[in-house]
mmCIF file of C-alpha atoms in Angstrom:
data_model
loop_
_atom_site.group_PDB
_atom_site.id
_atom_site.type_symbol
_atom_site.label_atom_id
_atom_site.label_comp_id
_atom_site.label_asym_id
_atom_site.label_seq_id
_atom_site.Cartn_x
_atom_site.Cartn_y
_atom_site.Cartn_z
ATOM 1 C CA MET A 2 0.146 -0.110 -0.227
ATOM 2 C CA LEU A 3 1.397 3.560 -0.949
ATOM 3 C CA LYS A 4 1.737 6.062 1.844
ATOM 4 C CA LEU A 5 1.213 8.907 -0.396
ATOM 5 C CA PRO A 6 -0.961 9.663 -3.535
ATOM 6 C CA LEU A 7 0.547 8.773 -6.735
ATOM 7 C CA LYS A 8 1.195 12.342 -7.940
ATOM 8 C CA HIS A 9 4.399 12.549 -4.958
ATOM 9 C CA TYR A 10 6.093 9.751 -6.933
ATOM 10 C CA ASP A 11 8.172 9.899 -9.964
ATOM 11 C CA GLU A 12 8.472 7.473 -12.963
ATOM 12 C CA SER A 13 10.422 4.816 -10.896
ATOM 13 C CA GLY A 14 8.377 4.985 -7.780
ATOM 14 C CA ARG A 15 10.619 7.259 -5.624
ATOM 15 C CA ILE A 16 8.768 9.699 -3.381
ATOM 16 C CA LEU A 17 9.221 13.247 -4.883
ATOM 17 C CA ALA A 18 10.010 16.432 -2.777
ATOM 18 C CA PRO A 19 6.998 18.305 -2.108
ATOM 19 C CA SER A 20 6.120 21.390 -4.255
ATOM 20 C CA TRP A 21 5.362 23.638 -0.988
ATOM 21 C CA LEU A 22 8.999 22.361 0.140
ATOM 22 C CA TYR A 23 10.780 23.970 -2.596
ATOM 23 C CA PHE A 24 8.404 26.981 -2.584
ATOM 24 C CA LEU A 25 9.216 27.339 1.240
ATOM 25 C CA LEU A 26 13.258 26.802 0.635
ATOM 26 C CA LEU A 27 13.080 29.546 -1.972
ATOM 27 C CA LEU A 28 11.381 31.981 0.427
ATOM 28 C CA LEU A 29 13.963 31.392 2.813
ATOM 29 C CA CYS A 30 16.874 32.063 0.113
ATOM 30 C CA VAL A 31 15.368 34.894 -1.124
ATOM 31 C CA ASP A 32 18.611 37.066 0.055
ATOM 32 C CA TRP A 33 20.312 34.795 -2.534
ATOM 33 C CA LEU A 34 17.922 35.564 -5.279
ATOM 34 C CA VAL A 35 18.284 39.410 -3.985
ATOM 35 C CA PHE A 36 22.061 39.298 -4.129
ATOM 36 C CA ILE A 37 22.373 37.395 -7.336
ATOM 37 C CA PHE A 38 19.667 39.477 -9.426
ATOM 38 C CA SER A 39 21.377 42.905 -8.355
ATOM 39 C CA VAL A 40 24.931 41.282 -8.968
ATOM 40 C CA VAL A 41 23.187 40.686 -12.588
ATOM 41 C CA SER A 42 22.188 44.295 -13.077
ATOM 42 C CA ARG A 43 25.718 45.549 -13.246
ATOM 43 C CA SER A 44 24.670 48.975 -13.599
ATOM 44 C CA GLN A 45 22.078 49.375 -10.401
ATOM 45 C CA THR A 46 23.627 46.635 -8.075
ATOM 46 C CA THR A 47 24.696 49.350 -5.278
ATOM 47 C CA GLU A 48 21.474 50.727 -5.777
ATOM 48 C CA LEU A 49 19.589 47.509 -5.618
ATOM 49 C CA LEU A 50 21.409 46.254 -2.729
ATOM 50 C CA ALA A 51 20.854 49.644 -0.747
ATOM 51 C CA PHE A 52 17.318 49.708 -1.248
ATOM 52 C CA PHE A 53 16.871 46.177 0.047
ATOM 53 C CA TYR A 54 19.751 46.063 2.545
ATOM 54 C CA PRO A 55 20.050 49.766 4.226
ATOM 55 C CA GLN A 56 22.504 48.033 6.768
ATOM 56 C CA LYS A 57 25.361 46.496 4.679
ATOM 57 C CA GLU A 58 25.911 43.699 7.435
ATOM 58 C CA ALA A 59 22.222 42.638 6.818
ATOM 59 C CA LEU A 60 23.199 41.278 3.681
ATOM 60 C CA GLY A 61 26.267 39.336 4.931
ATOM 61 C CA LEU A 62 24.581 37.799 7.481
ATOM 62 C CA ASN A 63 21.545 36.928 6.034
ATOM 63 C CA LEU A 64 23.361 35.399 3.010
ATOM 64 C CA VAL A 65 25.586 33.257 5.705
ATOM 65 C CA ALA A 66 22.764 32.194 7.657
ATOM 66 C CA SER A 67 20.755 30.843 4.713
ATOM 67 C CA LEU A 68 23.385 29.077 3.493
ATOM 68 C CA PRO A 69 22.448 25.370 5.045
ATOM 69 C CA VAL A 70 18.911 26.174 3.602
ATOM 70 C CA LEU A 71 20.340 26.749 0.113
ATOM 71 C CA THR A 72 22.489 23.638 0.377
ATOM 72 C CA SER A 73 19.355 21.633 0.952
ATOM 73 C CA LEU A 74 17.759 23.010 -1.697
ATOM 74 C CA VAL A 75 20.688 22.066 -4.025
ATOM 75 C CA LEU A 76 21.122 18.493 -2.593
ATOM 76 C CA ILE A 77 17.461 17.843 -3.072
ATOM 77 C CA SER A 78 17.495 18.959 -6.492
ATOM 78 C CA GLN A 79 20.114 17.321 -7.641
ATOM 79 C CA ARG A 80 19.492 13.937 -6.092
ATOM 80 C CA GLU A 81 19.607 12.216 -9.202
ATOM 81 C CA ARG A 82 23.339 13.091 -9.883
ATOM 82 C CA LEU A 83 24.587 12.197 -6.420
ATOM 83 C CA TRP A 84 23.237 8.843 -6.706
ATOM 84 C CA LYS A 85 24.788 7.987 -9.922
ATOM 85 C CA ARG A 86 28.041 8.828 -8.263
ATOM 86 C CA ASN A 87 26.821 6.435 -5.374
ATOM 87 C CA TRP A 88 26.466 9.145 -2.904
ATOM 88 C CA LEU A 89 24.196 8.180 -0.611
ATOM 89 C CA SER A 90 24.503 9.425 3.070
ATOM 90 C CA TRP A 91 23.680 13.394 2.004
ATOM 91 C CA ARG A 92 20.229 12.455 2.373
ATOM 92 C CA HIS A 93 20.591 12.639 6.414
ATOM 93 C CA PHE A 94 21.558 16.113 6.258
ATOM 94 C CA VAL A 95 18.713 17.336 4.415
ATOM 95 C CA LEU A 96 16.124 17.907 7.257
ATOM 96 C CA PRO A 97 19.135 19.057 9.883
ATOM 97 C CA PHE A 98 20.345 21.439 7.300
ATOM 98 C CA ILE A 99 16.841 23.032 6.739
ATOM 99 C CA GLN A 100 16.184 22.960 10.630
ATOM 100 C CA VAL A 101 19.776 24.686 11.403
ATOM 101 C CA GLY A 102 19.645 27.060 8.693
ATOM 102 C CA VAL A 103 15.496 28.207 10.038
ATOM 103 C CA LEU A 104 16.899 28.544 13.099
ATOM 104 C CA VAL A 105 19.944 30.773 12.484
ATOM 105 C CA LEU A 106 17.762 32.699 10.141
ATOM 106 C CA LEU A 107 15.113 33.143 13.211
ATOM 107 C CA THR A 108 17.966 34.071 15.472
ATOM 108 C CA GLY A 109 18.977 36.715 12.911
ATOM 109 C CA GLN A 110 15.997 38.331 13.229
ATOM 110 C CA MET A 111 15.891 38.409 16.879
ATOM 111 C CA TYR A 112 18.914 39.969 16.999
ATOM 112 C CA TYR A 113 17.844 42.589 14.355
ATOM 113 C CA LEU A 114 14.842 43.212 16.894
ATOM 114 C CA MET A 115 17.307 43.538 19.639
ATOM 115 C CA HIS A 116 18.975 46.296 18.131
ATOM 116 C CA HIS A 117 16.253 48.248 17.003
ATOM 117 C CA HIS A 118 14.772 47.841 20.690
ATOM 118 C CA TRP A 119 12.003 45.619 19.938
ATOM 119 C CA GLY A 120 10.315 48.018 17.544
ATOM 120 C CA PHE A 121 7.768 46.448 15.289
ATOM 121 C CA GLU A 122 8.060 46.341 11.889
ATOM 122 C CA LEU A 123 5.834 44.405 10.027
ATOM 123 C CA VAL A 124 8.398 42.668 7.611
ATOM 124 C CA THR A 125 10.219 41.286 10.525
ATOM 125 C CA ALA A 126 7.219 40.331 12.033
ATOM 126 C CA LEU A 127 6.153 38.219 8.732
ATOM 127 C CA LYS A 128 9.849 36.961 8.492
ATOM 128 C CA ILE A 129 9.654 35.313 12.061
ATOM 129 C CA LEU A 130 6.226 34.303 11.400
ATOM 130 C CA LEU A 131 7.420 32.337 8.211
ATOM 131 C CA TYR A 132 10.619 31.068 9.877
ATOM 132 C CA THR A 133 8.411 29.362 12.926
ATOM 133 C CA ILE A 134 6.026 27.738 10.495
ATOM 134 C CA THR A 135 8.570 26.514 8.229
ATOM 135 C CA LEU A 136 10.536 25.040 11.182
ATOM 136 C CA TYR A 137 7.461 23.759 12.323
ATOM 137 C CA VAL A 138 6.077 22.056 9.255
ATOM 138 C CA VAL A 139 9.681 20.688 8.231
ATOM 139 C CA THR A 140 10.015 19.144 11.462
ATOM 140 C CA ARG A 141 6.471 17.682 11.781
ATOM 141 C CA SER A 142 5.939 16.504 8.101
ATOM 142 C CA ARG A 143 5.477 12.878 7.610
ATOM 143 C CA HIS A 144 6.035 13.261 3.609
ATOM 144 C CA LEU A 145 9.676 14.269 4.078
ATOM 145 C CA LYS A 146 10.338 11.671 6.627
ATOM 146 C CA TRP A 147 9.048 9.225 4.287
ATOM 147 C CA MET A 148 10.953 10.844 1.293
ATOM 148 C CA ILE A 149 14.421 10.333 3.216
ATOM 149 C CA GLU A 150 13.733 6.831 4.158
ATOM 150 C CA ASP A 151 12.933 6.143 0.205
ATOM 151 C CA TRP A 152 15.930 7.736 -0.510
ATOM 152 C CA ALA A 153 17.792 5.247 1.420
ATOM 153 C CA THR A 154 19.146 3.552 -1.715
ATOM 154 C CA PRO A 155 19.198 4.958 -5.225
ATOM 155 C CA GLU A 156 17.120 3.821 -8.048
ATOM 156 C CA VAL A 157 18.432 1.227 -10.407
ATOM 157 C CA GLY A 158 19.388 2.670 -13.605
ATOM 158 C CA LYS A 159 17.185 1.973 -16.444
ATOM 159 C CA ASP A 160 19.963 0.181 -18.156
ATOM 160 C CA GLU A 161 20.480 -2.078 -15.200
ATOM 161 C CA LYS A 162 16.812 -3.073 -15.000
ATOM 162 C CA ASP A 163 16.805 -4.025 -18.430
ATOM 163 C CA THR A 164 19.860 -6.107 -18.231
ATOM 164 C CA HIS A 165 18.738 -8.094 -14.819
ATOM 165 C CA SER A 166 14.975 -8.419 -16.322
ATOM 166 C CA LYS A 167 16.695 -9.797 -19.405
ATOM 167 C CA GLY A 168 19.089 -12.147 -17.663
ATOM 168 C CA GLU A 169 15.871 -13.379 -15.381
ATOM 169 C CA ASP A 170 14.163 -14.169 -18.552
ATOM 170 C CA ASN A 171 17.183 -16.203 -20.058
ATOM 171 C CA SER A 172 17.462 -18.015 -16.760
ATOM 172 C CA SER A 173 13.581 -19.003 -16.500
ATOM 173 C CA ASP A 174 14.034 -19.995 -20.480
ATOM 174 C CA ASP A 175 16.873 -22.469 -19.299
ATOM 175 C CA ALA A 176 15.039 -23.968 -16.957
ATOM 176 C CA LEU A 177 12.259 -24.782 -19.578
ATOM 177 C CA LYS A 178 14.388 -26.259 -21.721
#
């Protein structure tokens, strides 16, 4: 019996990462997106960075704080390549990296609030709410736990499946003769 509906499995029967996880990870890595887009527009790099990060140290702190989340996003998106190289233990680091990254981002927001004498700012409140909900959802998600368990062994390549199935067919033909 399947643990999840069929839409959550890929062609080979492996559990896929939920789409909401990609959305949350991209939201947590928004500092990287702002940084990349500001660097790409070379003529307005300083203006864009000054607009989004009036305090220069905020950008650096947020980039470092979201690095574990970015690492998890890269690991999840490159799982096929990692399996082809027989790198299997990386799957154990996905959830802890997300959790540590969210905790560091949350700590950074608390640090920011402390230095602004605990004054209310809507953006900071929304970030704290997002980080708290993300930490709860990622920690409690059965889908993510099942996904990590399912990724314990890499999928057998199509060529290997064909070879094994042909070998089995030949052995059964030999037995009939």
